[in-house]
Short mmCIF file of C-alpha atoms and ligand atoms in Angstrom, two decimals:
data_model
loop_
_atom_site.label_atom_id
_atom_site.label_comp_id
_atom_site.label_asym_id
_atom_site.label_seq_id
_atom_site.Cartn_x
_atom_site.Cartn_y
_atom_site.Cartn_z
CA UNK B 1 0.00 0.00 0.00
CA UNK B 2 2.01 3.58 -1.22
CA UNK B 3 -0.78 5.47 -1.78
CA UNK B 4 -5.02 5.45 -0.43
CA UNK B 5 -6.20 7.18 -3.55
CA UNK B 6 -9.43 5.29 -4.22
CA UNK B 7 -10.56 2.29 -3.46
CA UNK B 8 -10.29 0.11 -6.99
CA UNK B 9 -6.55 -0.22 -6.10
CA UNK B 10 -7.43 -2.55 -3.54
CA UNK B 11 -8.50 -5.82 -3.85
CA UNK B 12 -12.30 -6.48 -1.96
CA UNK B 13 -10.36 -8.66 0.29
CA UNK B 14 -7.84 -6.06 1.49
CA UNK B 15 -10.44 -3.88 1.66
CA UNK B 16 -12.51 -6.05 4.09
CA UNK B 17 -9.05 -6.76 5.98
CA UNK B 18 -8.94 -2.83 6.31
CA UNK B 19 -12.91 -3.44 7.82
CA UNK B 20 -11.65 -5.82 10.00
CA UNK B 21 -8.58 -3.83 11.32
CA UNK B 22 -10.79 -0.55 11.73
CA UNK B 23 -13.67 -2.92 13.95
CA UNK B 24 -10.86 -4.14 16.39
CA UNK B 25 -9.71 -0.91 16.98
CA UNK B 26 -13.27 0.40 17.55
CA UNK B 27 -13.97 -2.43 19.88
CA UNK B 28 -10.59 -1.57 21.93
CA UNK B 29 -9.05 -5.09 21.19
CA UNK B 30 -6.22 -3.35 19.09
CA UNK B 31 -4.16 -0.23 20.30
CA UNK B 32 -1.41 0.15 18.98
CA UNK B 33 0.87 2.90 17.90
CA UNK B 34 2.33 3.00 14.50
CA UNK B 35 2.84 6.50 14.43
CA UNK B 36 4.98 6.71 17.42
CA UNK B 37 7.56 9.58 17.00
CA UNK B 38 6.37 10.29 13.19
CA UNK B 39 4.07 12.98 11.99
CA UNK B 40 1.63 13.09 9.36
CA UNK B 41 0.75 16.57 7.65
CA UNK B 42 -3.41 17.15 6.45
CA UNK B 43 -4.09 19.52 3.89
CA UNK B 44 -7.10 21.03 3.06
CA UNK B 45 -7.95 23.33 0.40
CA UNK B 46 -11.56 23.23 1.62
CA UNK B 47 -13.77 23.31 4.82
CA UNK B 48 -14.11 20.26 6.34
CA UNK B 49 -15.18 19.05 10.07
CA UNK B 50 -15.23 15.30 9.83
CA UNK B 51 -12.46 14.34 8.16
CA UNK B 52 -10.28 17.08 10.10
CA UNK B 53 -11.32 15.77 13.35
CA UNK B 54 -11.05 12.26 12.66
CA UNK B 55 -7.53 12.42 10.77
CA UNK B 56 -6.34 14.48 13.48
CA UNK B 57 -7.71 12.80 16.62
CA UNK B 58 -6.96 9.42 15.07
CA UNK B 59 -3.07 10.39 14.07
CA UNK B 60 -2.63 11.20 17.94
CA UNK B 61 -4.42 8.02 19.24
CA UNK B 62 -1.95 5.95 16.81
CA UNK B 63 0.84 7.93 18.96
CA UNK B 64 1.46 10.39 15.80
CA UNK B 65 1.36 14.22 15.38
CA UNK B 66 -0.94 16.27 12.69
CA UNK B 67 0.59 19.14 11.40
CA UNK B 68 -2.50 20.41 9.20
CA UNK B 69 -2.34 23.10 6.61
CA UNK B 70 -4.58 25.10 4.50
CA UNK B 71 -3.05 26.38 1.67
CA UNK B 72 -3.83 29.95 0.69
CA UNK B 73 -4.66 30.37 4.37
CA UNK B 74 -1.84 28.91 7.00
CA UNK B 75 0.26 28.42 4.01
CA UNK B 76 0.96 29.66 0.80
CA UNK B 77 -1.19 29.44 -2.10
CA UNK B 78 -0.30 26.26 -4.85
CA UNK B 79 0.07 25.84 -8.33
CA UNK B 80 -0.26 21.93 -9.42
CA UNK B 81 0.16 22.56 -13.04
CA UNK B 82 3.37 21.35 -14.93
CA UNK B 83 5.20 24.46 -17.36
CA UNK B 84 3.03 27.25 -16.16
CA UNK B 85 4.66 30.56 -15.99
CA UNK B 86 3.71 31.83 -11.88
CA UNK B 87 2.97 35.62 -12.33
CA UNK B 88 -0.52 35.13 -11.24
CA UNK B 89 -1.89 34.41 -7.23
CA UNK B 90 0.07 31.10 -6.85
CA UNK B 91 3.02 31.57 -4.25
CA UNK B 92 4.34 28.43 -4.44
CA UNK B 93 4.56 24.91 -7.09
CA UNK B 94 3.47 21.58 -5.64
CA UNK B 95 6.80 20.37 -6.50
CA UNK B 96 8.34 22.17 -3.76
CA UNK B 97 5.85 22.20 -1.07
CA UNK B 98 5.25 18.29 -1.15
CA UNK B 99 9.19 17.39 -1.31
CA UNK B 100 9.77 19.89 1.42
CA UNK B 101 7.20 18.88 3.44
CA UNK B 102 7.89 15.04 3.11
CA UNK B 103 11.08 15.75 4.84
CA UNK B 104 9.71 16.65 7.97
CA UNK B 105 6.62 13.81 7.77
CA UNK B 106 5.80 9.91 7.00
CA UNK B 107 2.64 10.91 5.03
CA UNK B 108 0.47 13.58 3.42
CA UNK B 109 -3.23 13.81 3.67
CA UNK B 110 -5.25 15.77 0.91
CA UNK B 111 -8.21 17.48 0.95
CA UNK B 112 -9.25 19.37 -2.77
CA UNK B 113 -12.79 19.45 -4.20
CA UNK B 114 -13.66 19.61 -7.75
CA UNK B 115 -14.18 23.50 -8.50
CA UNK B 116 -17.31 22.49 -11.00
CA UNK B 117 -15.36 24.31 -13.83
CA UNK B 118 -14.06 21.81 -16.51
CA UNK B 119 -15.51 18.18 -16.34
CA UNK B 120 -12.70 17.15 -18.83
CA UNK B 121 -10.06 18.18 -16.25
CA UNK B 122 -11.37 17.73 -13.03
CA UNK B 123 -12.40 14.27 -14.14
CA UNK B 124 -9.03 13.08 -14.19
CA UNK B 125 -8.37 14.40 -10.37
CA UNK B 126 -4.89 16.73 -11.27
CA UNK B 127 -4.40 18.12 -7.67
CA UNK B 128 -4.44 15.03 -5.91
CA UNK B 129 -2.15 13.30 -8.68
CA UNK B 130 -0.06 15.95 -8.51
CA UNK B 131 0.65 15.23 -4.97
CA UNK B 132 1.04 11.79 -5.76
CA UNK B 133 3.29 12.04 -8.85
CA UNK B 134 5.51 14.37 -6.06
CA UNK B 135 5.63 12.70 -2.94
CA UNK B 136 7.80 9.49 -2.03
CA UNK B 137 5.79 8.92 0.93
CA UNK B 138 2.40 8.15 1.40
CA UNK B 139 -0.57 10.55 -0.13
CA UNK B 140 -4.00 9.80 1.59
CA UNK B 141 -7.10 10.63 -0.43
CA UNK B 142 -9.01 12.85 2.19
CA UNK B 143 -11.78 13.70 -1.00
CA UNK B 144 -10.70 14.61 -3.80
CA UNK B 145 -12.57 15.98 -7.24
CA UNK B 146 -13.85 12.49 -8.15
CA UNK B 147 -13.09 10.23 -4.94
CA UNK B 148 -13.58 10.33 -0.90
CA UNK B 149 -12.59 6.32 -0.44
CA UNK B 150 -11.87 7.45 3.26
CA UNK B 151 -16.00 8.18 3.25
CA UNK B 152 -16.66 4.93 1.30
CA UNK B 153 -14.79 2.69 3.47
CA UNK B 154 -16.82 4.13 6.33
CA UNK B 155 -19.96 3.27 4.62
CA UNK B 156 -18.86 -0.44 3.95
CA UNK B 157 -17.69 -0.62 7.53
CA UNK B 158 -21.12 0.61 8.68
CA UNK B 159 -23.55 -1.49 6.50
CA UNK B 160 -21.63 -4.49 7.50
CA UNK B 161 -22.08 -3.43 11.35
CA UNK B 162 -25.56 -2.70 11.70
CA UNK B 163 -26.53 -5.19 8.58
CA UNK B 164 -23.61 -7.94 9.18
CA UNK B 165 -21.46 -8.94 6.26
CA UNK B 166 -22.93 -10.17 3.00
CA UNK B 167 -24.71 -8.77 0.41
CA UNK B 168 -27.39 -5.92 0.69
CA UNK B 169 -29.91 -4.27 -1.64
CA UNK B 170 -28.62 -0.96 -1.82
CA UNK B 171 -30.18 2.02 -2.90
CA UNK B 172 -27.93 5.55 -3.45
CA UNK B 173 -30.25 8.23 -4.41
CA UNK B 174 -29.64 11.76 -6.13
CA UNK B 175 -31.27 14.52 -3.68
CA UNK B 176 -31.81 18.46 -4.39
CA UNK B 177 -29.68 20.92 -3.33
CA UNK B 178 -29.37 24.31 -3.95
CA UNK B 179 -26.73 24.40 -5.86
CA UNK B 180 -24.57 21.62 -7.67
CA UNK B 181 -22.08 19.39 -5.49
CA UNK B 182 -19.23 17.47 -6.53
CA UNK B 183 -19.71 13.72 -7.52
CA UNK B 184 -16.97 12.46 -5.14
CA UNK B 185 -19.01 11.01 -2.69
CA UNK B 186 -21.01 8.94 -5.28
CA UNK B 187 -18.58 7.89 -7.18
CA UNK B 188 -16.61 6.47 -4.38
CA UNK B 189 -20.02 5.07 -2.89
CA UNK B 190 -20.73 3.52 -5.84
CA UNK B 191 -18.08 2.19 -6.67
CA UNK B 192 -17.11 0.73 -3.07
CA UNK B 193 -20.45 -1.12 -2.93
CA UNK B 194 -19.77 -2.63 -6.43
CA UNK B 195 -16.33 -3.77 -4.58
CA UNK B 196 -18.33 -5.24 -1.58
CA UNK B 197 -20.56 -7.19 -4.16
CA UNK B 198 -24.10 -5.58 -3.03
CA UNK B 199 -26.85 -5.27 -5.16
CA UNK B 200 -26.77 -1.35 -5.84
CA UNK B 201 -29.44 0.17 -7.33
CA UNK B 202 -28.46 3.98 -8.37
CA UNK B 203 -31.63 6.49 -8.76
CA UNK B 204 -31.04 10.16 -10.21
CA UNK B 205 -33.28 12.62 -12.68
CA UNK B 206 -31.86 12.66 -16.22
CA UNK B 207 -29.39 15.01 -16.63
CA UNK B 208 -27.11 13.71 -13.41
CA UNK B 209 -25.48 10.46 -14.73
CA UNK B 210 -22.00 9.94 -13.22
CA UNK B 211 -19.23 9.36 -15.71
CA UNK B 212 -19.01 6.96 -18.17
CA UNK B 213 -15.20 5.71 -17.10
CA UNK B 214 -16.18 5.04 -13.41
CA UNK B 215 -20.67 3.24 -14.82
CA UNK B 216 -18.24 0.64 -16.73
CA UNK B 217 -16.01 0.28 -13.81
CA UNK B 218 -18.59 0.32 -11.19
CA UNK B 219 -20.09 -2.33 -13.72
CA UNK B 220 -16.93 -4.92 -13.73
CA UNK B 221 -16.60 -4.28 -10.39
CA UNK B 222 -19.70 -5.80 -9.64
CA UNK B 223 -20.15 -8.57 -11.95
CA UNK B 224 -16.56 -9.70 -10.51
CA UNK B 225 -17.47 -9.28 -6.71
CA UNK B 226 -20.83 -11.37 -7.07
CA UNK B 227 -23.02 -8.31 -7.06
CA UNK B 228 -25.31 -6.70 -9.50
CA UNK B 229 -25.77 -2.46 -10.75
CA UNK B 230 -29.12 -1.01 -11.73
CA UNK B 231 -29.94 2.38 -12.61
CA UNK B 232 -33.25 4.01 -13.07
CA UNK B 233 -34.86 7.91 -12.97
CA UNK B 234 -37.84 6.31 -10.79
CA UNK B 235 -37.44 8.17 -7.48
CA UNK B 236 -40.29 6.29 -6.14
CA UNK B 237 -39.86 2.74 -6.94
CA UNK B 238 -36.53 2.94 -6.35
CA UNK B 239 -37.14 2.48 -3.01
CA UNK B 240 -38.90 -0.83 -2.92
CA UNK B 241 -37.38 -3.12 -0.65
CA UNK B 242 -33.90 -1.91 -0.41
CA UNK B 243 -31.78 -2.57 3.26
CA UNK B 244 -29.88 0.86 2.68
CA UNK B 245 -30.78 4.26 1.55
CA UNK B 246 -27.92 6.65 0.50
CA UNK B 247 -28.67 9.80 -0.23
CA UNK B 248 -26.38 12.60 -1.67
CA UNK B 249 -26.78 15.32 -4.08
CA UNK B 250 -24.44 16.17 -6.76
CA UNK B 251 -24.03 18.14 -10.01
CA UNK B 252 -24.51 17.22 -13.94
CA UNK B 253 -21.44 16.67 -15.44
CA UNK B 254 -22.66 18.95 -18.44
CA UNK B 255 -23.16 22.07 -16.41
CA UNK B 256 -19.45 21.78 -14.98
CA UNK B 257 -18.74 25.61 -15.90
CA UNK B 258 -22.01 26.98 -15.73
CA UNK B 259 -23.75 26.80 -12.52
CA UNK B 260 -26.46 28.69 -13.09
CA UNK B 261 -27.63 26.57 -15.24
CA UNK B 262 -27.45 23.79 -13.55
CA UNK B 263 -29.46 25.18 -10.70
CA UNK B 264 -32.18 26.38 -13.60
CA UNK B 265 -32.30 22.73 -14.77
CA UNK B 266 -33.06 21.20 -11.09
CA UNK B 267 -35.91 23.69 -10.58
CA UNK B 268 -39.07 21.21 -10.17
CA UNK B 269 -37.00 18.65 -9.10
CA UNK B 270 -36.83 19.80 -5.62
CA UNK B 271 -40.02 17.94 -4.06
CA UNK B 272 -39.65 14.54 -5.38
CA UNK B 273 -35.95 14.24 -5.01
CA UNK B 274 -35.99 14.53 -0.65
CA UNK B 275 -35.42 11.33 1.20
CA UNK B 276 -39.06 11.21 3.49
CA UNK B 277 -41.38 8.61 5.32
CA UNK B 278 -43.30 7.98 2.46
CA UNK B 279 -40.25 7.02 0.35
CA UNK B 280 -38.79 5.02 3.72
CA UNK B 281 -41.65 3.20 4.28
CA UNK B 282 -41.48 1.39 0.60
CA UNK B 283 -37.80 -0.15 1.65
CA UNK B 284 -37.15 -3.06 3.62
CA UNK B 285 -36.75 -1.19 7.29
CA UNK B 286 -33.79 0.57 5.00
CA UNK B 287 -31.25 2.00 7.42
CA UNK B 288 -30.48 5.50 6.30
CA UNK B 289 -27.01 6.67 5.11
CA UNK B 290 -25.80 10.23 4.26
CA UNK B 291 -21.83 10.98 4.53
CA UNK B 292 -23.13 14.61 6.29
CA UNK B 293 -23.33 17.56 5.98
CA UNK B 294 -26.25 17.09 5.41
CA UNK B 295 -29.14 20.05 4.46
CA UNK B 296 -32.33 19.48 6.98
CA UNK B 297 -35.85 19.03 5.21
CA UNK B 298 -33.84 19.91 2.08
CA UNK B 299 -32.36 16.51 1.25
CA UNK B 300 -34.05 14.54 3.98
CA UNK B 301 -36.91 15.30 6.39
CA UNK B 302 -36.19 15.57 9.94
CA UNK B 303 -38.31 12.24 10.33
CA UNK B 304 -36.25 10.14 8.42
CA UNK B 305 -32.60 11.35 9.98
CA UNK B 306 -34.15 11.67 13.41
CA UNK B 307 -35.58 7.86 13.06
CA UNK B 308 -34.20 5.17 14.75
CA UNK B 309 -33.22 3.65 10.94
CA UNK B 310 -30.55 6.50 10.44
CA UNK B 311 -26.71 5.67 11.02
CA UNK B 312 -25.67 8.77 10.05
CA UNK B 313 -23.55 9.66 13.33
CA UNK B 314 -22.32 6.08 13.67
CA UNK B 315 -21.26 6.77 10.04
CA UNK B 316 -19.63 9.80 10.46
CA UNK B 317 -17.90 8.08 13.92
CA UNK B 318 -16.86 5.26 11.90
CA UNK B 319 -14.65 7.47 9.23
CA UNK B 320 -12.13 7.88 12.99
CA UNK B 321 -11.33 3.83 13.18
CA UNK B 322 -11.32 3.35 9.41
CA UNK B 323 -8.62 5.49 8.74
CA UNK B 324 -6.53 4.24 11.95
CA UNK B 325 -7.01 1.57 10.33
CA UNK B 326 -5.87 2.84 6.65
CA UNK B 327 -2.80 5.09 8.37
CA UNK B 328 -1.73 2.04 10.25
CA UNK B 329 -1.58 -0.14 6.80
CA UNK B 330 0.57 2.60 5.15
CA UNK B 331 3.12 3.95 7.67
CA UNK B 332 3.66 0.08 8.46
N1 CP K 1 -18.19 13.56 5.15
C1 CP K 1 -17.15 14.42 5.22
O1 CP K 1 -16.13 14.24 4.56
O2 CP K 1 -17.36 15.45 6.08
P1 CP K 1 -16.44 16.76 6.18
O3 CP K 1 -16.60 17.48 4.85
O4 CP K 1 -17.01 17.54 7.34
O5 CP K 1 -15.04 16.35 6.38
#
């Protein structure tokens, strides 16, 4: 393991050896410290509470120190392209500020959102190969333009608690919002419950299909973990007897650029597409999922995340022993 960049460079059984890792920690029966004496520095380009708190509070209870920085902020602003002349607001070149920092740490966590500008770009994730392409140590996917596999493991490590291991029906539903999201979350979702071999049934309004590359992949994914992929625009029926509801929001990849049109072409969409009672009660007792934030009576009603079927905090707990878990794998 060099890198945690998304979870297709894993096979499903490492991944469910990373599951079993992260549950013995949770449960107290493992505690040790890998990162005695070493530090490991977080980077975030964007707000996050979550995955800050967890990568921090889990790099000191592996006996490790955080040193987190946000570039244009506590440190300089970054340029990731190759050949570009820097007279503009960049301070500093990635090629610098990762080999400089990876003298003073054992890893480097990354935090960089798509920007919604240009789908042929941001498609291909160039900040967070940059870092990788860089770095001789470690680079840990903290969510990236097109991946969050910390956020997917956490999922997989929570439907196997509360469900037990195995196959579920498993339902990830589009949900309005505002404005348009990045597709990290679902893609890494997606394609993490192709890897765990559930049967995934994806529901979204035409107009918010996820990229072609990553539908094939999540396809062989599935077919070669025992699993099976359905898509449909039915909001409703898309419920029916499903174990797991997943909701998240995200944009069309057509409108990266524009996204005021994109907001134009989800008006009307905005009372079907919430995650509430009626919708629940067509699943199978569906546990509900959402990575948070999460947008109140927006995306789902207060009944449904204030039910006794939503995981959501357990979820969000969850992302702390999972990447123990990960960190302890790559600084071994
Ligand atoms: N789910 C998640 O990554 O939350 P944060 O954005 O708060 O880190």
């Amino acid at each position: 393991m060099k890198n945690y960049l998304v979870t297709t460079d894993f096979s499903t059984e490492y991944l469910n050896g990373l599951i079993e890792s992260a549950l013995k920690i949770k449960s107290g029966e493992v505690r040790n410290k890998p990162l005695d004496g070493k530090s490991i520095a977080l980077v975030f380009f964007n707000p996050s509470l979550r995955t800050r708190a967890s990568m921090q509070v889990g790099i000191y209870e592996l006996g490790g120190n955080a040193v987190i920085l946000e570039p244009g902020g506590t440190s300089w602003t970054l340029e990731h392209r190759d050949g570009v002349v820097m007279d503009g607001n960049k301070t500093e070149h990635l090629a610098e500020f990762v080999r400089v920092l990876e003298r003073y740490v054992s890893a480097i966590g990354v935090r960089t959102f798509a920007e919604l500008k240009d789908w042929e770009t941001e498609r291909t994730d160039p900040i967070l190969n940059a870092f990788a392409k860089y770095a001789t140590v470690p680079i840990i996917n903290l969510e990236s333009a097109m991946h969050h596999p910390c956020q997917s493991m956490a999922d997989m490590m929570t439907i196997r608690e509360k469900l037990g291991a195995g196959r579920k029906k498993v339902l990830m539903t589009w949900a309005w919002h505002p404005k348009p999201l990045p597709m990290a979350v679902p893609d890494s979702f997606a394609l993490a419950a192709a890897q765990f071999g559930h049967d995934l049934r994806i529901v979204h309004p035409k107009g918010y299909e996820l990229d072609d590359a990553l539908i094939a992949e999540i396809e062989k994914q599935s077919a070669a973990n025992g699993g099976s992929v359905e898509f449909t625009n039915d909001v409703h029926s898309a419920f029916d007897d499903v174990e797991v509801v997943y909701a998240k929001s995200w944009g069309g990849k057509q409108f990266y650029g524009d996204t005021d049109k994109d907001i134009e072409f989800r008006t009307g969409l905005r009372n079907d597409w919430i995650v509430d009672e009626q919708k629940m009660a067509r699943t199978n007792n569906a546990s509900f999922m959402h990575c948070l934030p999460v947008r109140r009576n927006v995306i789902v009603t207060d009944g449904v995340i204030d039910s006794a079927n939503s995981v959501v905090i357990d979820e969000a707990e969850n992302r702390l022993h999972i990447q123990k878990a990960i960190m302890s794998e790559l600084i071994k």
